[in-house]
Amino acid sequence: MLILLALLILGIVWVASALIDNDAASMESLYDLWEYYLPYLYSCISLMGCLLLLLCTPVGLSRMFTVMGQLLVKPSILEDLDEQMYIITLEEEAIQRRLNGISSMVEYQTAELERELEKVKSKKTNLERRKKASAWERNLVYPAVMILLLIETSISVLLVALNILYLLVDETAMPKGSRGSGIGNASLSTFGFVGAALEIILIFYLMVSSVVGFYSLRFFENFTPRKDDTTMTKIIGNCVSILVLSSALPVMSRTL
């Protein structure tokens, strides 16, 4: 936070000094800052974000199925939820009785039993949620979402593979070699409106996948925000990370 504050004060003093002095050298330094240094800094941040996205996005694409499986209610095929609820309730009562009978002197046993009790309560909550879910939510929403994720992932991988082959074969496909008629005069997609809408959906899908993959990486697992347990430093780190990923997303989407 002190480093961010120092950078902020440095920038304010630099701009104020250039405006107060009002000479040619000060104005030129301010012009160079706006025209050269800031775009170069943004390019460096985008490059770092692209490298990070290339790590996060494949992990996120593979983790999306697991995450959606945790958020949605799975179909109960060949499962007796009432019997599972009965077993879980018995386990919870047994652990609770053991906790009440253990002396407070044995701290490690108490902590271990409390962890087991939390796991059993979590399983019980999931079972209660599955039991309360309607039939259409279990048997229609879950398969439809999984099929949609599979289709989006397949289309993303296919488009990336085709575009990489196109970049290798045709030099004019590179951004520096393309000479279009300008934004708004021609469609950027080969398939017109439908292709543009599909690309927009895929870009949003890549954005969500990159965020999921970012928090799934081992190095950034501790960055995950938790309710009533997130420090200000961790919040600043999350904001910086999301901004870096956001600045690199258009570059990666345009290239891939």
PDB file of N, CA, C and O in Angstrom, residues 158-211:
ATOM      1  N   LEU A 158     -11.342 -25.620 -31.292  1.00  0.00           N
ATOM      2  CA  LEU A 158     -11.327 -25.738 -32.755  1.00  0.00           C
ATOM      3  C   LEU A 158     -10.976 -24.406 -33.416  1.00  0.00           C
ATOM      4  O   LEU A 158     -10.142 -24.354 -34.335  1.00  0.00           O
ATOM      5  N   LEU A 159     -11.582 -23.314 -32.945  1.00  0.00           N
ATOM      6  CA  LEU A 159     -11.289 -22.001 -33.531  1.00  0.00           C
ATOM      7  C   LEU A 159      -9.839 -21.598 -33.305  1.00  0.00           C
ATOM      8  O   LEU A 159      -9.192 -21.022 -34.186  1.00  0.00           O
ATOM      9  N   VAL A 160      -9.324 -21.880 -32.099  1.00  0.00           N
ATOM     10  CA  VAL A 160      -7.928 -21.544 -31.814  1.00  0.00           C
ATOM     11  C   VAL A 160      -6.986 -22.332 -32.727  1.00  0.00           C
ATOM     12  O   VAL A 160      -6.029 -21.788 -33.282  1.00  0.00           O
ATOM     13  N   ALA A 161      -7.267 -23.637 -32.899  1.00  0.00           N
ATOM     14  CA  ALA A 161      -6.415 -24.462 -33.760  1.00  0.00           C
ATOM     15  C   ALA A 161      -6.453 -23.980 -35.215  1.00  0.00           C
ATOM     16  O   ALA A 161      -5.413 -23.865 -35.872  1.00  0.00           O
ATOM     17  N   LEU A 162      -7.664 -23.667 -35.711  1.00  0.00           N
ATOM     18  CA  LEU A 162      -7.776 -23.181 -37.087  1.00  0.00           C
ATOM     19  C   LEU A 162      -7.087 -21.835 -37.273  1.00  0.00           C
ATOM     20  O   LEU A 162      -6.425 -21.593 -38.280  1.00  0.00           O
ATOM     21  N   ASN A 163      -7.235 -20.953 -36.276  1.00  0.00           N
ATOM     22  CA  ASN A 163      -6.630 -19.630 -36.400  1.00  0.00           C
ATOM     23  C   ASN A 163      -5.109 -19.709 -36.343  1.00  0.00           C
ATOM     24  O   ASN A 163      -4.409 -18.971 -37.040  1.00  0.00           O
ATOM     25  N   ILE A 164      -4.568 -20.609 -35.507  1.00  0.00           N
ATOM     26  CA  ILE A 164      -3.108 -20.773 -35.439  1.00  0.00           C
ATOM     27  C   ILE A 164      -2.578 -21.302 -36.772  1.00  0.00           C
ATOM     28  O   ILE A 164      -1.549 -20.837 -37.281  1.00  0.00           O
ATOM     29  N   LEU A 165      -3.286 -22.262 -37.376  1.00  0.00           N
ATOM     30  CA  LEU A 165      -2.882 -22.760 -38.693  1.00  0.00           C
ATOM     31  C   LEU A 165      -2.946 -21.638 -39.734  1.00  0.00           C
ATOM     32  O   LEU A 165      -2.064 -21.506 -40.584  1.00  0.00           O
ATOM     33  N   TYR A 166      -3.985 -20.803 -39.647  1.00  0.00           N
ATOM     34  CA  TYR A 166      -4.150 -19.688 -40.581  1.00  0.00           C
ATOM     35  C   TYR A 166      -3.017 -18.677 -40.422  1.00  0.00           C
ATOM     36  O   TYR A 166      -2.502 -18.136 -41.406  1.00  0.00           O
ATOM     37  N   LEU A 167      -2.612 -18.426 -39.172  1.00  0.00           N
ATOM     38  CA  LEU A 167      -1.505 -17.501 -38.928  1.00  0.00           C
ATOM     39  C   LEU A 167      -0.182 -18.052 -39.448  1.00  0.00           C
ATOM     40  O   LEU A 167       0.682 -17.304 -39.906  1.00  0.00           O
ATOM     41  N   LEU A 168      -0.010 -19.373 -39.371  1.00  0.00           N
ATOM     42  CA  LEU A 168       1.232 -19.975 -39.854  1.00  0.00           C
ATOM     43  C   LEU A 168       1.315 -19.968 -41.379  1.00  0.00           C
ATOM     44  O   LEU A 168       2.393 -19.821 -41.951  1.00  0.00           O
ATOM     45  N   VAL A 169       0.152 -20.113 -42.034  1.00  0.00           N
ATOM     46  CA  VAL A 169       0.154 -20.226 -43.495  1.00  0.00           C
ATOM     47  C   VAL A 169       0.101 -18.859 -44.164  1.00  0.00           C
ATOM     48  O   VAL A 169       0.858 -18.569 -45.096  1.00  0.00           O
ATOM     49  N   ASP A 170      -0.791 -17.985 -43.664  1.00  0.00           N
ATOM     50  CA  ASP A 170      -1.048 -16.708 -44.326  1.00  0.00           C
ATOM     51  C   ASP A 170      -0.459 -15.576 -43.487  1.00  0.00           C
ATOM     52  O   ASP A 170      -0.866 -15.354 -42.350  1.00  0.00           O
ATOM     53  N   GLU A 171       0.488 -14.851 -44.056  1.00  0.00           N
ATOM     54  CA  GLU A 171       1.136 -13.760 -43.317  1.00  0.00           C
ATOM     55  C   GLU A 171       0.207 -12.567 -43.143  1.00  0.00           C
ATOM     56  O   GLU A 171       0.312 -11.824 -42.156  1.00  0.00           O
ATOM     57  N   THR A 172      -0.728 -12.367 -44.064  1.00  0.00           N
ATOM     58  CA  THR A 172      -1.641 -11.220 -43.962  1.00  0.00           C
ATOM     59  C   THR A 172      -2.659 -11.392 -42.844  1.00  0.00           C
ATOM     60  O   THR A 172      -3.376 -10.442 -42.528  1.00  0.00           O
ATOM     61  N   ALA A 173      -2.729 -12.592 -42.254  1.00  0.00           N
ATOM     62  CA  ALA A 173      -3.661 -12.793 -41.144  1.00  0.00           C
ATOM     63  C   ALA A 173      -3.174 -12.137 -39.866  1.00  0.00           C
ATOM     64  O   ALA A 173      -3.957 -11.917 -38.943  1.00  0.00           O
ATOM     65  N   MET A 174      -1.882 -11.820 -39.789  1.00  0.00           N
ATOM     66  CA  MET A 174      -1.354 -11.136 -38.614  1.00  0.00           C
ATOM     67  C   MET A 174      -1.936  -9.729 -38.540  1.00  0.00           C
ATOM     68  O   MET A 174      -2.242  -9.123 -39.569  1.00  0.00           O
ATOM     69  N   PRO A 175      -2.103  -9.200 -37.316  1.00  0.00           N
ATOM     70  CA  PRO A 175      -2.661  -7.837 -37.196  1.00  0.00           C
ATOM     71  C   PRO A 175      -1.869  -6.785 -37.954  1.00  0.00           C
ATOM     72  O   PRO A 175      -2.432  -5.868 -38.522  1.00  0.00           O
ATOM     73  N   LYS A 176      -0.525  -6.909 -37.995  1.00  0.00           N
ATOM     74  CA  LYS A 176       0.267  -5.902 -38.697  1.00  0.00           C
ATOM     75  C   LYS A 176       0.123  -6.014 -40.210  1.00  0.00           C
ATOM     76  O   LYS A 176       0.352  -5.049 -40.938  1.00  0.00           O
ATOM     77  N   GLY A 177      -0.251  -7.219 -40.712  1.00  0.00           N
ATOM     78  CA  GLY A 177      -0.363  -7.403 -42.152  1.00  0.00           C
ATOM     79  C   GLY A 177      -1.751  -7.185 -42.702  1.00  0.00           C
ATOM     80  O   GLY A 177      -1.945  -7.140 -43.901  1.00  0.00           O
ATOM     81  N   SER A 178      -2.729  -7.075 -41.797  1.00  0.00           N
ATOM     82  CA  SER A 178      -4.102  -6.910 -42.263  1.00  0.00           C
ATOM     83  C   SER A 178      -4.370  -5.448 -42.583  1.00  0.00           C
ATOM     84  O   SER A 178      -4.004  -4.553 -41.839  1.00  0.00           O
ATOM     85  N   ARG A 179      -5.022  -5.195 -43.658  1.00  0.00           N
ATOM     86  CA  ARG A 179      -5.392  -3.842 -44.064  1.00  0.00           C
ATOM     87  C   ARG A 179      -6.892  -3.827 -44.330  1.00  0.00           C
ATOM     88  O   ARG A 179      -7.360  -4.020 -45.434  1.00  0.00           O
ATOM     89  N   GLY A 180      -7.663  -3.636 -43.253  1.00  0.00           N
ATOM     90  CA  GLY A 180      -9.112  -3.665 -43.383  1.00  0.00           C
ATOM     91  C   GLY A 180      -9.664  -2.328 -43.822  1.00  0.00           C
ATOM     92  O   GLY A 180      -8.957  -1.338 -43.990  1.00  0.00           O
ATOM     93  N   SER A 181     -10.975  -2.293 -43.991  1.00  0.00           N
ATOM     94  CA  SER A 181     -11.638  -1.067 -44.426  1.00  0.00           C
ATOM     95  C   SER A 181     -12.060  -0.189 -43.264  1.00  0.00           C
ATOM     96  O   SER A 181     -12.745   0.810 -43.473  1.00  0.00           O
ATOM     97  N   GLY A 182     -11.672  -0.568 -42.030  1.00  0.00           N
ATOM     98  CA  GLY A 182     -12.018   0.267 -40.890  1.00  0.00           C
ATOM     99  C   GLY A 182     -13.132  -0.342 -40.072  1.00  0.00           C
ATOM    100  O   GLY A 182     -13.942  -1.139 -40.563  1.00  0.00           O
ATOM    101  N   ILE A 183     -13.188   0.074 -38.799  1.00  0.00           N
ATOM    102  CA  ILE A 183     -14.199  -0.470 -37.900  1.00  0.00           C
ATOM    103  C   ILE A 183     -15.579   0.037 -38.323  1.00  0.00           C
ATOM    104  O   ILE A 183     -15.786   1.226 -38.541  1.00  0.00           O
ATOM    105  N   GLY A 184     -16.535  -0.898 -38.422  1.00  0.00           N
ATOM    106  CA  GLY A 184     -17.903  -0.541 -38.782  1.00  0.00           C
ATOM    107  C   GLY A 184     -18.205  -0.662 -40.256  1.00  0.00           C
ATOM    108  O   GLY A 184     -19.376  -0.721 -40.632  1.00  0.00           O
ATOM    109  N   ASN A 185     -17.186  -0.701 -41.105  1.00  0.00           N
ATOM    110  CA  ASN A 185     -17.422  -0.795 -42.548  1.00  0.00           C
ATOM    111  C   ASN A 185     -17.530  -2.227 -43.041  1.00  0.00           C
ATOM    112  O   ASN A 185     -18.135  -2.489 -44.080  1.00  0.00           O
ATOM    113  N   ALA A 186     -16.913  -3.154 -42.311  1.00  0.00           N
ATOM    114  CA  ALA A 186     -16.978  -4.556 -42.711  1.00  0.00           C
ATOM    115  C   ALA A 186     -16.986  -5.414 -41.463  1.00  0.00           C
ATOM    116  O   ALA A 186     -16.453  -5.028 -40.421  1.00  0.00           O
ATOM    117  N   SER A 187     -17.611  -6.578 -41.565  1.00  0.00           N
ATOM    118  CA  SER A 187     -17.696  -7.476 -40.421  1.00  0.00           C
ATOM    119  C   SER A 187     -16.345  -8.126 -40.169  1.00  0.00           C
ATOM    120  O   SER A 187     -15.662  -8.560 -41.103  1.00  0.00           O
ATOM    121  N   LEU A 188     -15.968  -8.187 -38.880  1.00  0.00           N
ATOM    122  CA  LEU A 188     -14.707  -8.833 -38.535  1.00  0.00           C
ATOM    123  C   LEU A 188     -14.804 -10.347 -38.587  1.00  0.00           C
ATOM    124  O   LEU A 188     -13.793 -11.033 -38.587  1.00  0.00           O
ATOM    125  N   SER A 189     -16.022 -10.883 -38.611  1.00  0.00           N
ATOM    126  CA  SER A 189     -16.218 -12.320 -38.632  1.00  0.00           C
ATOM    127  C   SER A 189     -16.580 -12.790 -40.030  1.00  0.00           C
ATOM    128  O   SER A 189     -17.266 -12.096 -40.783  1.00  0.00           O
ATOM    129  N   THR A 190     -16.123 -13.991 -40.382  1.00  0.00           N
ATOM    130  CA  THR A 190     -16.407 -14.551 -41.698  1.00  0.00           C
ATOM    131  C   THR A 190     -17.882 -14.864 -41.861  1.00  0.00           C
ATOM    132  O   THR A 190     -18.435 -14.748 -42.957  1.00  0.00           O
ATOM    133  N   PHE A 191     -18.563 -15.235 -40.745  1.00  0.00           N
ATOM    134  CA  PHE A 191     -19.958 -15.658 -40.813  1.00  0.00           C
ATOM    135  C   PHE A 191     -20.932 -14.531 -40.476  1.00  0.00           C
ATOM    136  O   PHE A 191     -22.080 -14.782 -40.146  1.00  0.00           O
ATOM    137  N   GLY A 192     -20.462 -13.293 -40.536  1.00  0.00           N
ATOM    138  CA  GLY A 192     -21.352 -12.160 -40.343  1.00  0.00           C
ATOM    139  C   GLY A 192     -21.835 -12.016 -38.916  1.00  0.00           C
ATOM    140  O   GLY A 192     -21.081 -12.204 -37.960  1.00  0.00           O
ATOM    141  N   PHE A 193     -23.123 -11.697 -38.764  1.00  0.00           N
ATOM    142  CA  PHE A 193     -23.693 -11.420 -37.446  1.00  0.00           C
ATOM    143  C   PHE A 193     -23.629 -12.650 -36.528  1.00  0.00           C
ATOM    144  O   PHE A 193     -23.318 -12.542 -35.341  1.00  0.00           O
ATOM    145  N   VAL A 194     -23.935 -13.819 -37.091  1.00  0.00           N
ATOM    146  CA  VAL A 194     -23.938 -15.047 -36.289  1.00  0.00           C
ATOM    147  C   VAL A 194     -22.530 -15.348 -35.771  1.00  0.00           C
ATOM    148  O   VAL A 194     -22.332 -15.684 -34.601  1.00  0.00           O
ATOM    149  N   GLY A 195     -21.536 -15.207 -36.651  1.00  0.00           N
ATOM    150  CA  GLY A 195     -20.165 -15.453 -36.229  1.00  0.00           C
ATOM    151  C   GLY A 195     -19.689 -14.457 -35.185  1.00  0.00           C
ATOM    152  O   GLY A 195     -18.988 -14.824 -34.227  1.00  0.00           O
ATOM    153  N   ALA A 196     -20.088 -13.179 -35.350  1.00  0.00           N
ATOM    154  CA  ALA A 196     -19.706 -12.171 -34.357  1.00  0.00           C
ATOM    155  C   ALA A 196     -20.340 -12.457 -33.004  1.00  0.00           C
ATOM    156  O   ALA A 196     -19.692 -12.331 -31.956  1.00  0.00           O
ATOM    157  N   ALA A 197     -21.626 -12.843 -33.005  1.00  0.00           N
ATOM    158  CA  ALA A 197     -22.295 -13.186 -31.746  1.00  0.00           C
ATOM    159  C   ALA A 197     -21.633 -14.397 -31.095  1.00  0.00           C
ATOM    160  O   ALA A 197     -21.440 -14.436 -29.863  1.00  0.00           O
ATOM    161  N   LEU A 198     -21.252 -15.393 -31.907  1.00  0.00           N
ATOM    162  CA  LEU A 198     -20.570 -16.573 -31.368  1.00  0.00           C
ATOM    163  C   LEU A 198     -19.224 -16.197 -30.757  1.00  0.00           C
ATOM    164  O   LEU A 198     -18.861 -16.689 -29.670  1.00  0.00           O
ATOM    165  N   GLU A 199     -18.493 -15.304 -31.432  1.00  0.00           N
ATOM    166  CA  GLU A 199     -17.197 -14.883 -30.899  1.00  0.00           C
ATOM    167  C   GLU A 199     -17.353 -14.107 -29.587  1.00  0.00           C
ATOM    168  O   GLU A 199     -16.546 -14.248 -28.668  1.00  0.00           O
ATOM    169  N   ILE A 200     -18.408 -13.289 -29.479  1.00  0.00           N
ATOM    170  CA  ILE A 200     -18.662 -12.557 -28.237  1.00  0.00           C
ATOM    171  C   ILE A 200     -18.939 -13.530 -27.095  1.00  0.00           C
ATOM    172  O   ILE A 200     -18.410 -13.396 -25.981  1.00  0.00           O
ATOM    173  N   ILE A 201     -19.769 -14.541 -27.373  1.00  0.00           N
ATOM    174  CA  ILE A 201     -20.070 -15.540 -26.339  1.00  0.00           C
ATOM    175  C   ILE A 201     -18.803 -16.276 -25.924  1.00  0.00           C
ATOM    176  O   ILE A 201     -18.546 -16.521 -24.729  1.00  0.00           O
ATOM    177  N   LEU A 202     -17.961 -16.641 -26.896  1.00  0.00           N
ATOM    178  CA  LEU A 202     -16.729 -17.359 -26.586  1.00  0.00           C
ATOM    179  C   LEU A 202     -15.745 -16.488 -25.809  1.00  0.00           C
ATOM    180  O   LEU A 202     -15.022 -16.987 -24.941  1.00  0.00           O
ATOM    181  N   ILE A 203     -15.718 -15.177 -26.101  1.00  0.00           N
ATOM    182  CA  ILE A 203     -14.823 -14.287 -25.354  1.00  0.00           C
ATOM    183  C   ILE A 203     -15.260 -14.210 -23.889  1.00  0.00           C
ATOM    184  O   ILE A 203     -14.430 -14.256 -22.975  1.00  0.00           O
ATOM    185  N   PHE A 204     -16.577 -14.111 -23.651  1.00  0.00           N
ATOM    186  CA  PHE A 204     -17.064 -14.120 -22.272  1.00  0.00           C
ATOM    187  C   PHE A 204     -16.757 -15.453 -21.593  1.00  0.00           C
ATOM    188  O   PHE A 204     -16.410 -15.499 -20.397  1.00  0.00           O
ATOM    189  N   TYR A 205     -16.875 -16.548 -22.351  1.00  0.00           N
ATOM    190  CA  TYR A 205     -16.564 -17.870 -21.797  1.00  0.00           C
ATOM    191  C   TYR A 205     -15.078 -17.967 -21.456  1.00  0.00           C
ATOM    192  O   TYR A 205     -14.709 -18.507 -20.399  1.00  0.00           O
ATOM    193  N   LEU A 206     -14.218 -17.457 -22.316  1.00  0.00           N
ATOM    194  CA  LEU A 206     -12.784 -17.444 -22.022  1.00  0.00           C
ATOM    195  C   LEU A 206     -12.472 -16.572 -20.807  1.00  0.00           C
ATOM    196  O   LEU A 206     -11.586 -16.895 -20.004  1.00  0.00           O
ATOM    197  N   MET A 207     -13.207 -15.466 -20.665  1.00  0.00           N
ATOM    198  CA  MET A 207     -12.993 -14.583 -19.517  1.00  0.00           C
ATOM    199  C   MET A 207     -13.320 -15.311 -18.212  1.00  0.00           C
ATOM    200  O   MET A 207     -12.522 -15.292 -17.263  1.00  0.00           O
ATOM    201  N   VAL A 208     -14.476 -15.963 -18.166  1.00  0.00           N
ATOM    202  CA  VAL A 208     -14.855 -16.703 -16.950  1.00  0.00           C
ATOM    203  C   VAL A 208     -13.884 -17.850 -16.703  1.00  0.00           C
ATOM    204  O   VAL A 208     -13.459 -18.093 -15.566  1.00  0.00           O
ATOM    205  N   SER A 209     -13.490 -18.556 -17.767  1.00  0.00           N
ATOM    206  CA  SER A 209     -12.557 -19.675 -17.611  1.00  0.00           C
ATOM    207  C   SER A 209     -11.200 -19.212 -17.102  1.00  0.00           C
ATOM    208  O   SER A 209     -10.576 -19.891 -16.277  1.00  0.00           O
ATOM    209  N   SER A 210     -10.738 -18.048 -17.577  1.00  0.00           N
ATOM    210  CA  SER A 210      -9.440 -17.560 -17.118  1.00  0.00           C
ATOM    211  C   SER A 210      -9.470 -17.196 -15.637  1.00  0.00           C
ATOM    212  O   SER A 210      -8.511 -17.450 -14.911  1.00  0.00           O
ATOM    213  N   VAL A 211     -10.587 -16.613 -15.169  1.00  0.00           N
ATOM    214  CA  VAL A 211     -10.698 -16.281 -13.744  1.00  0.00           C
ATOM    215  C   VAL A 211     -10.749 -17.553 -12.899  1.00  0.00           C
ATOM    216  O   VAL A 211     -10.093 -17.657 -11.856  1.00  0.00           O
TER     217      VAL A 211
END
